Short mmCIF file of C-alpha atoms in Angstrom, two decimals:
data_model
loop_
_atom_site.label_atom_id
_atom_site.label_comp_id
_atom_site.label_asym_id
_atom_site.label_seq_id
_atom_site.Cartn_x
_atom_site.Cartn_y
_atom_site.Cartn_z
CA UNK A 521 59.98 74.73 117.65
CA UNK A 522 62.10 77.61 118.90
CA UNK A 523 62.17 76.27 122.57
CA UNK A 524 63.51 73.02 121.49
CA UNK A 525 67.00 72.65 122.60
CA UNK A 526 69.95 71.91 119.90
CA UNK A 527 69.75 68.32 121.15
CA UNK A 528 66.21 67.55 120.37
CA UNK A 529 66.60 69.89 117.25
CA UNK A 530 69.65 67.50 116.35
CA UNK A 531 67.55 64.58 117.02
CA UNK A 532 64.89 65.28 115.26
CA UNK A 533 67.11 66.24 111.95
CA UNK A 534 69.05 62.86 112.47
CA UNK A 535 65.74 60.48 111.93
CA UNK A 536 64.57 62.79 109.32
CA UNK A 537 68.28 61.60 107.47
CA UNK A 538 67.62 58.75 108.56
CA UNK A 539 63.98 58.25 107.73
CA UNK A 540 64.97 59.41 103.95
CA UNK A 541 67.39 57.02 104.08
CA UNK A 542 64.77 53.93 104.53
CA UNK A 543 67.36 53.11 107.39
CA UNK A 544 66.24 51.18 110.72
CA UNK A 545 66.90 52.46 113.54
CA UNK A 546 66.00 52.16 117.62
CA UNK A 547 65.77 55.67 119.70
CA UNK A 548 65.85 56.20 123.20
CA UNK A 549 65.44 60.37 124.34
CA UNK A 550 69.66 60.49 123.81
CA UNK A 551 70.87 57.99 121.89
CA UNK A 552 70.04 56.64 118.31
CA UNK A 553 71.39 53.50 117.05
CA UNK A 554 71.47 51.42 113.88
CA UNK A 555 71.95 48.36 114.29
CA UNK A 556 73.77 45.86 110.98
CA UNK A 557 74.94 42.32 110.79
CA UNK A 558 78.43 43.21 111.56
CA UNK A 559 78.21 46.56 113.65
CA UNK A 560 76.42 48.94 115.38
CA UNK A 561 76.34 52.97 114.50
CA UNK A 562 75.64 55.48 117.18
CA UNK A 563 74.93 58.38 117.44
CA UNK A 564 74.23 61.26 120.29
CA UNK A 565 73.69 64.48 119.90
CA UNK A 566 74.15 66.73 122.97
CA UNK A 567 73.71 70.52 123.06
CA UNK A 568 77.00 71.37 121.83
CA UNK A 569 78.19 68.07 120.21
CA UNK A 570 77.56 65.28 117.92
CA UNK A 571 78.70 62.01 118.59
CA UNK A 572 78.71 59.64 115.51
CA UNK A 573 80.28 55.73 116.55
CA UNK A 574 80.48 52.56 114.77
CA UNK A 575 81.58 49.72 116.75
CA UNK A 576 81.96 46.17 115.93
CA UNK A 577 80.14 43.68 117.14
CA UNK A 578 82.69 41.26 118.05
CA UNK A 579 85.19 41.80 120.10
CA UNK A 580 89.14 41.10 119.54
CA UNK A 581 90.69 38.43 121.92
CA UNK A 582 93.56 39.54 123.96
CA UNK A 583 96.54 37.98 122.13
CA UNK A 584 95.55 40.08 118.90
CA UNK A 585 94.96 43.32 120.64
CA UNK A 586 98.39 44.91 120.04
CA UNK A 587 97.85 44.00 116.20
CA UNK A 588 94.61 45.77 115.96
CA UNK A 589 96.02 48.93 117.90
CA UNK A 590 98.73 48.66 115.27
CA UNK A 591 96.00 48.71 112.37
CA UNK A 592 94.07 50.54 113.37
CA UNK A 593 97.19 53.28 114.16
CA UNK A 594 97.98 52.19 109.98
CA UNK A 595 94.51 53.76 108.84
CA UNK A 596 94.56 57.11 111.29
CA UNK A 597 96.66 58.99 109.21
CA UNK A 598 95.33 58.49 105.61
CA UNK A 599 91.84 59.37 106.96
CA UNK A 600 90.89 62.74 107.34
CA UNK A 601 87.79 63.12 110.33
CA UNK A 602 87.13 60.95 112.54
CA UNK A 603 89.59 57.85 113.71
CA UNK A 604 89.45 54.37 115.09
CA UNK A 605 90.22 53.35 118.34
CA UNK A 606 89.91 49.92 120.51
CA UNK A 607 87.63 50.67 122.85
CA UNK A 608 87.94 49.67 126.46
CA UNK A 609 91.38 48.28 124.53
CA UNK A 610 88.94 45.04 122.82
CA UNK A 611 86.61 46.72 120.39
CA UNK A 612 87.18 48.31 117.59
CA UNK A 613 85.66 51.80 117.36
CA UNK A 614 85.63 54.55 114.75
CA UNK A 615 84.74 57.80 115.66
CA UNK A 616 83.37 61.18 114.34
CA UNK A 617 83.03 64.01 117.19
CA UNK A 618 81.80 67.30 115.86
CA UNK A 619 82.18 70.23 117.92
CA UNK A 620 79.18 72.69 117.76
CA UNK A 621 78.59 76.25 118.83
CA UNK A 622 75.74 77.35 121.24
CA UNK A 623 73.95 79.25 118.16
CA UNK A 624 74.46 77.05 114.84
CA UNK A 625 73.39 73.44 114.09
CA UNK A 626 74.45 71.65 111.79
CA UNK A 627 72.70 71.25 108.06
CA UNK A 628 70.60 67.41 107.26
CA UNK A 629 73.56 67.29 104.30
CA UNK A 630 75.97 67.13 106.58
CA UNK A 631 74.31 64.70 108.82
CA UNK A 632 73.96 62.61 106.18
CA UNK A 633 77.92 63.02 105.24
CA UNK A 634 78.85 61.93 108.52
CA UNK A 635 76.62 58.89 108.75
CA UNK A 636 78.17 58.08 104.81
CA UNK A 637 81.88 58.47 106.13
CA UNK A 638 80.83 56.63 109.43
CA UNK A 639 79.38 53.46 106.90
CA UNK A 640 82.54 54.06 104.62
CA UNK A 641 85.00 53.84 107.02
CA UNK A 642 83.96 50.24 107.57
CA UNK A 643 83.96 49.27 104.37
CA UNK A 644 87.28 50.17 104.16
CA UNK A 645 88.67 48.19 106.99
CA UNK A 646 85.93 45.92 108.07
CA UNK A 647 87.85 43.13 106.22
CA UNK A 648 91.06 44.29 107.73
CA UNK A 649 89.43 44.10 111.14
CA UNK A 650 88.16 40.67 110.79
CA UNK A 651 91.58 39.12 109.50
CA UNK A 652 93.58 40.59 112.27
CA UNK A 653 91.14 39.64 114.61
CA UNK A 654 90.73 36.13 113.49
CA UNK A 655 94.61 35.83 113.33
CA UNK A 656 94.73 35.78 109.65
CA UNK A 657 96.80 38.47 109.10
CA UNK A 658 99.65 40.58 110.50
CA UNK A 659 98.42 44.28 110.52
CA UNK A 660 100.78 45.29 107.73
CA UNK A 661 99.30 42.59 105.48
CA UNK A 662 96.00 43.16 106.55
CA UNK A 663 96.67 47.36 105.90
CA UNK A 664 98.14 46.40 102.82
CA UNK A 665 95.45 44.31 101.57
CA UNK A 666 92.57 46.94 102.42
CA UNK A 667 94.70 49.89 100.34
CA UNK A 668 94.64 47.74 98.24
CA UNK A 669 91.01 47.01 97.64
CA UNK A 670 90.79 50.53 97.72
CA UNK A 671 92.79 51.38 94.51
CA UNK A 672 90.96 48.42 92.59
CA UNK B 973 93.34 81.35 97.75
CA UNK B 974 89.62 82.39 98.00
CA UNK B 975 89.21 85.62 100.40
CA UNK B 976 87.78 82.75 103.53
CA UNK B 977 91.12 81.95 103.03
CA UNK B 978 92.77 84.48 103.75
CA UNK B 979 90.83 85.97 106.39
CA UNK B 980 90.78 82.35 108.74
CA UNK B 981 95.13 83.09 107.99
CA UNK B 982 94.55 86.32 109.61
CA UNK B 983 92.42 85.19 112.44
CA UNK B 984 94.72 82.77 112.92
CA UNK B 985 97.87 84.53 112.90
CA UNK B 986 95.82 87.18 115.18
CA UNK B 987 95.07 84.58 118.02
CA UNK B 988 98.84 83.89 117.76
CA UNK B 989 100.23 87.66 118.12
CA UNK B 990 97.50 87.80 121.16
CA UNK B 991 99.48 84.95 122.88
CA UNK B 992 102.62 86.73 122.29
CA UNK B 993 104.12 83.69 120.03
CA UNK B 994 105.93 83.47 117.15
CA UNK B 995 105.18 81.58 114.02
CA UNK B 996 105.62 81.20 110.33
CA UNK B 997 103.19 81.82 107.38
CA UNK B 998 102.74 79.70 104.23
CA UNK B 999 100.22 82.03 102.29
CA UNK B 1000 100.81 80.06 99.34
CA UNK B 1001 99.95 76.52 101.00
CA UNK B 1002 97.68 78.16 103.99
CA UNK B 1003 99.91 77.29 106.66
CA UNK B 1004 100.37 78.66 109.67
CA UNK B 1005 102.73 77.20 111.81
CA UNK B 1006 104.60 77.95 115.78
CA UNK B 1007 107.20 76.23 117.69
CA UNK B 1008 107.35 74.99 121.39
CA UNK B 1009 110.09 73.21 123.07
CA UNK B 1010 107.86 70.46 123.67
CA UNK B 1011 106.03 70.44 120.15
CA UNK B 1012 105.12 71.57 116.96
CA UNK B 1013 102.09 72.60 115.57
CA UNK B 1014 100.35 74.12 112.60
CA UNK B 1015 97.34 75.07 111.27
CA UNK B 1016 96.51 73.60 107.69
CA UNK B 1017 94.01 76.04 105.90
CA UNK B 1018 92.12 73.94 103.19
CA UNK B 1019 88.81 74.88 100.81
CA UNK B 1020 86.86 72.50 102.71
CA UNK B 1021 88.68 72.27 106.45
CA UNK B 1022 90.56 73.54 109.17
CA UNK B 1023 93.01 71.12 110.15
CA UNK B 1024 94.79 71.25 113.13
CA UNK B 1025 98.54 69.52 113.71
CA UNK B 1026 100.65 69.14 116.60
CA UNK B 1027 104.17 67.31 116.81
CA UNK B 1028 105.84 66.14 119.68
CA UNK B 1029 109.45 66.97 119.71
CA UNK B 1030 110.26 63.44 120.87
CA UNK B 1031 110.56 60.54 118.40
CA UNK B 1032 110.04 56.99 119.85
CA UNK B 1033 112.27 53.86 119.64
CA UNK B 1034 111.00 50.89 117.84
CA UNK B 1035 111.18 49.05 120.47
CA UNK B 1036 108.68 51.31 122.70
CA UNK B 1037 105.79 51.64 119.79
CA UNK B 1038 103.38 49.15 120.82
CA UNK B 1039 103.64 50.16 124.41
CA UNK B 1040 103.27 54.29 122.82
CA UNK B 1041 100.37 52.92 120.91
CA UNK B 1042 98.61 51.19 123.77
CA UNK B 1043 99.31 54.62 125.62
CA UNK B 1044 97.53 57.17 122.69
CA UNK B 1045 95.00 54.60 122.54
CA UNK B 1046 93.88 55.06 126.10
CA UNK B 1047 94.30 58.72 125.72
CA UNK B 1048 92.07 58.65 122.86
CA UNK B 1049 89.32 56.80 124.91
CA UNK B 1050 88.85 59.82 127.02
CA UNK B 1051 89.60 62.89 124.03
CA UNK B 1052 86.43 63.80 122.47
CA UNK B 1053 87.54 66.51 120.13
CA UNK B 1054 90.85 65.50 118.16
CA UNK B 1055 92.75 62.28 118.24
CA UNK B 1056 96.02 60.91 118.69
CA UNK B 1057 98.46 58.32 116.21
CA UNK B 1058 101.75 57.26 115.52
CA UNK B 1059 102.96 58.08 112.28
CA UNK B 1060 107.20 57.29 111.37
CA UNK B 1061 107.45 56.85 114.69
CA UNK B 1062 106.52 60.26 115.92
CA UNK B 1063 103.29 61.25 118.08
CA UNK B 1064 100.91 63.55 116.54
CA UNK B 1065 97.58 65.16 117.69
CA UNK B 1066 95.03 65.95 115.25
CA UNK B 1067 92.12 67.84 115.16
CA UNK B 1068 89.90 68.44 111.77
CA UNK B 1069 87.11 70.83 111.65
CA UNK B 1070 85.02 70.77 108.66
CA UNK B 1071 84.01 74.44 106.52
CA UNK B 1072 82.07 73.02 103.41
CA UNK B 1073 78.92 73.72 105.52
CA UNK B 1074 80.32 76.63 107.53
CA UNK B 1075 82.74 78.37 105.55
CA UNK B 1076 83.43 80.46 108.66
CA UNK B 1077 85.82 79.51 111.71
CA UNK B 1078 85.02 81.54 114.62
CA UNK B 1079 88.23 83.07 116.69
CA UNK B 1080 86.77 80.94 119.69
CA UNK B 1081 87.02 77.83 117.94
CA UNK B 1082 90.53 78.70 116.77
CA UNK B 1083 91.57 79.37 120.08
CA UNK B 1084 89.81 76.44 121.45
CA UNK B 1085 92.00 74.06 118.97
CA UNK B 1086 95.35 75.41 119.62
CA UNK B 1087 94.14 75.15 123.81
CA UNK B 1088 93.20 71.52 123.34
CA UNK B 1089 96.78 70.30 121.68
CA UNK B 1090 98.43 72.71 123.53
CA UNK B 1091 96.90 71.33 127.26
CA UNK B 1092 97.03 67.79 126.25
CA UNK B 1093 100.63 67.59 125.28
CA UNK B 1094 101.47 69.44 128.31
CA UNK B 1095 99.38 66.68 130.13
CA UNK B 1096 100.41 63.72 128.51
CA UNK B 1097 104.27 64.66 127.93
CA UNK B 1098 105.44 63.01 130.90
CA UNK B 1099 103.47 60.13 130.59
CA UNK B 1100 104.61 59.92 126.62
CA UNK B 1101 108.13 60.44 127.56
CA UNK B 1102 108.55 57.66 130.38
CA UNK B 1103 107.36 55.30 127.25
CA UNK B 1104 109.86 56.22 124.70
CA UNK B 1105 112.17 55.86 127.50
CA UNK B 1106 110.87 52.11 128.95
CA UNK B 1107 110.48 53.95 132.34
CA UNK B 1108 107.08 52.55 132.00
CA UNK B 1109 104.28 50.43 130.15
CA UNK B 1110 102.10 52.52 128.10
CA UNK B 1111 98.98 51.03 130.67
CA UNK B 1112 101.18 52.44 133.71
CA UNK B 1113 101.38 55.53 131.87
CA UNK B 1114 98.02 56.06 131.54
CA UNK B 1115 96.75 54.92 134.85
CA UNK B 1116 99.57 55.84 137.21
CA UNK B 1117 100.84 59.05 135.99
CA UNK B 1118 97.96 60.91 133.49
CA UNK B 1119 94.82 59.71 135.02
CA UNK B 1120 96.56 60.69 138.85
CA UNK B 1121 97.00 64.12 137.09
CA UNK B 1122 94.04 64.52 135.78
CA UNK B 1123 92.78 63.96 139.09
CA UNK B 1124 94.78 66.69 140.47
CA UNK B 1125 93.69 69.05 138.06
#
């Protein structure tokens, strides 16, 4: 156990979480991902790092792109870690980097809370996401609409 | 404030006074906050984070904030740690580091926050300042004037 490196140490905590959480998952020796209807969750741990992604499955045509960078720019500030992004400027992303140092790893609880605000953050704009994308809605209304959701 | 608190203020304010800079205190609040030409940016003690701010002295027209936003959003493609937004038409960088499971912030990881805003904005200015100005597309930004520096560097 004590030669393992923080990556494999990392990897091995994230399908325990996992594992508790009856979740399905597919592993290769860096990269773990979950795969639902909707989206995809990532995640890679390195040995000073951990990566946590979801990105949607779909990806947004170009004449709505500006409206998703505009809300997904609405929901950056009201959340506190982690943010979303288009990715390669078509899909949206949200993100959760955690910086680690050399000697400390990082608790299953934790884990588990990143994973939860990973899952949570598309709840609270998967919706969103699909209106804009679909042309449905402007971002404000789409923003509006999610917050809300939220309050109800 | 618990005594964590107090002693990430200190370590804080200590990493300052080693870089020779000035800044102001909010003991009551837990902020800790310096002043650049270019930006702004403060440290937000909290019971369970350490959150990181920086301002860029430079607010940008309407007219210029989906090209801005197509800008940060290439710029946060390639920023692990932290993220950029547009918020009341101002750019901000921020960068949250979580203490319910690690109560303690090392010095090195305070220093490493205030490098990381610090660098980028020096990086990016140019490139975020030709878009408030319509100089250029935020794409053109990106491509012709950060990614050539990065390059460079």
């Amino acid at each position: 156990m004590n030669d393992m490196t923080m990556k494999d140490r990392l990897m091995e905590q994230i399908k325990e979480v996992l594992e508790e959480g009856e979740m399905v998952y597919d592993c290769t020796e860096k990269y773990i991902s979950l795969p639902f209807r909707d989206f995809i969750v990532g995640i890679e741990p390195t040995d000073n790092s951990l990566e946590m992604k979801l990105y949607e499955r779909e990806t947004v045509d170009e004449e709505y792109q500006d409206e998703m960078l505009r809300l997904l720019n609405f929901m950056n500030p009201v959340i506190r870690e982690g943010h979303w992004e288009l990715e390669d400027g078509e899909r949206p992303c949200f993100r959760i980097y955690v910086r680690l140092t050399e000697d400390e790893g990082l608790e299953n609880e934790r884990i588990s809370s990143i994973l939860a605000k990973e899952l949570m953050a598309h709840k609270v704009l998967g919706t969103a996401i699909k209106r804009v994308m679909y042309g449905l809605s402007t971002a404000e209304e789409a923003f509006r609409e999610a917050v809300e959701e939220i309050a109800e | 404030m618990e005594k964590t608190d107090m002693m990430l203020i200190e370590q804080i304010k200590a990493m300052l006074e080693e870089k020779e800079l000035q800044y102001q205190v909010d003991d009551e609040d837990g902020i800790v906050a310096a002043g650049f030409p270019r930006f702004n940016c403060l440290y937000h003690v909290r019971e369970d984070s350490l959150d990181f701010r920086l301002l860029i002295n430079k607010e940008v027209p309407e007219e210029y904030t989906g090209e801005m936003l197509k800008l940060l959003n290439h710029i946060n493609g390639i920023t692990k740690d932290g993220h950029w937004e547009l918020m009341d038409n101002h750019i901000y960088y921020r960068l949250y580091t979580n203490r319910v499971h690690n109560k303690e912030v090392s010095d090195k990881r305070i220093a490493e926050i205030f490098g990381k805003g610090g660098v980028a904005a020096e990086l990016f200015y140019t490139g975020m300042e030709m878009v408030c100005e319509g100089i250029v597309s935020g794409e053109d930004a990106f491509e012709k004037l950060i990614m050539k520096r990065l390059m460079e560097e």
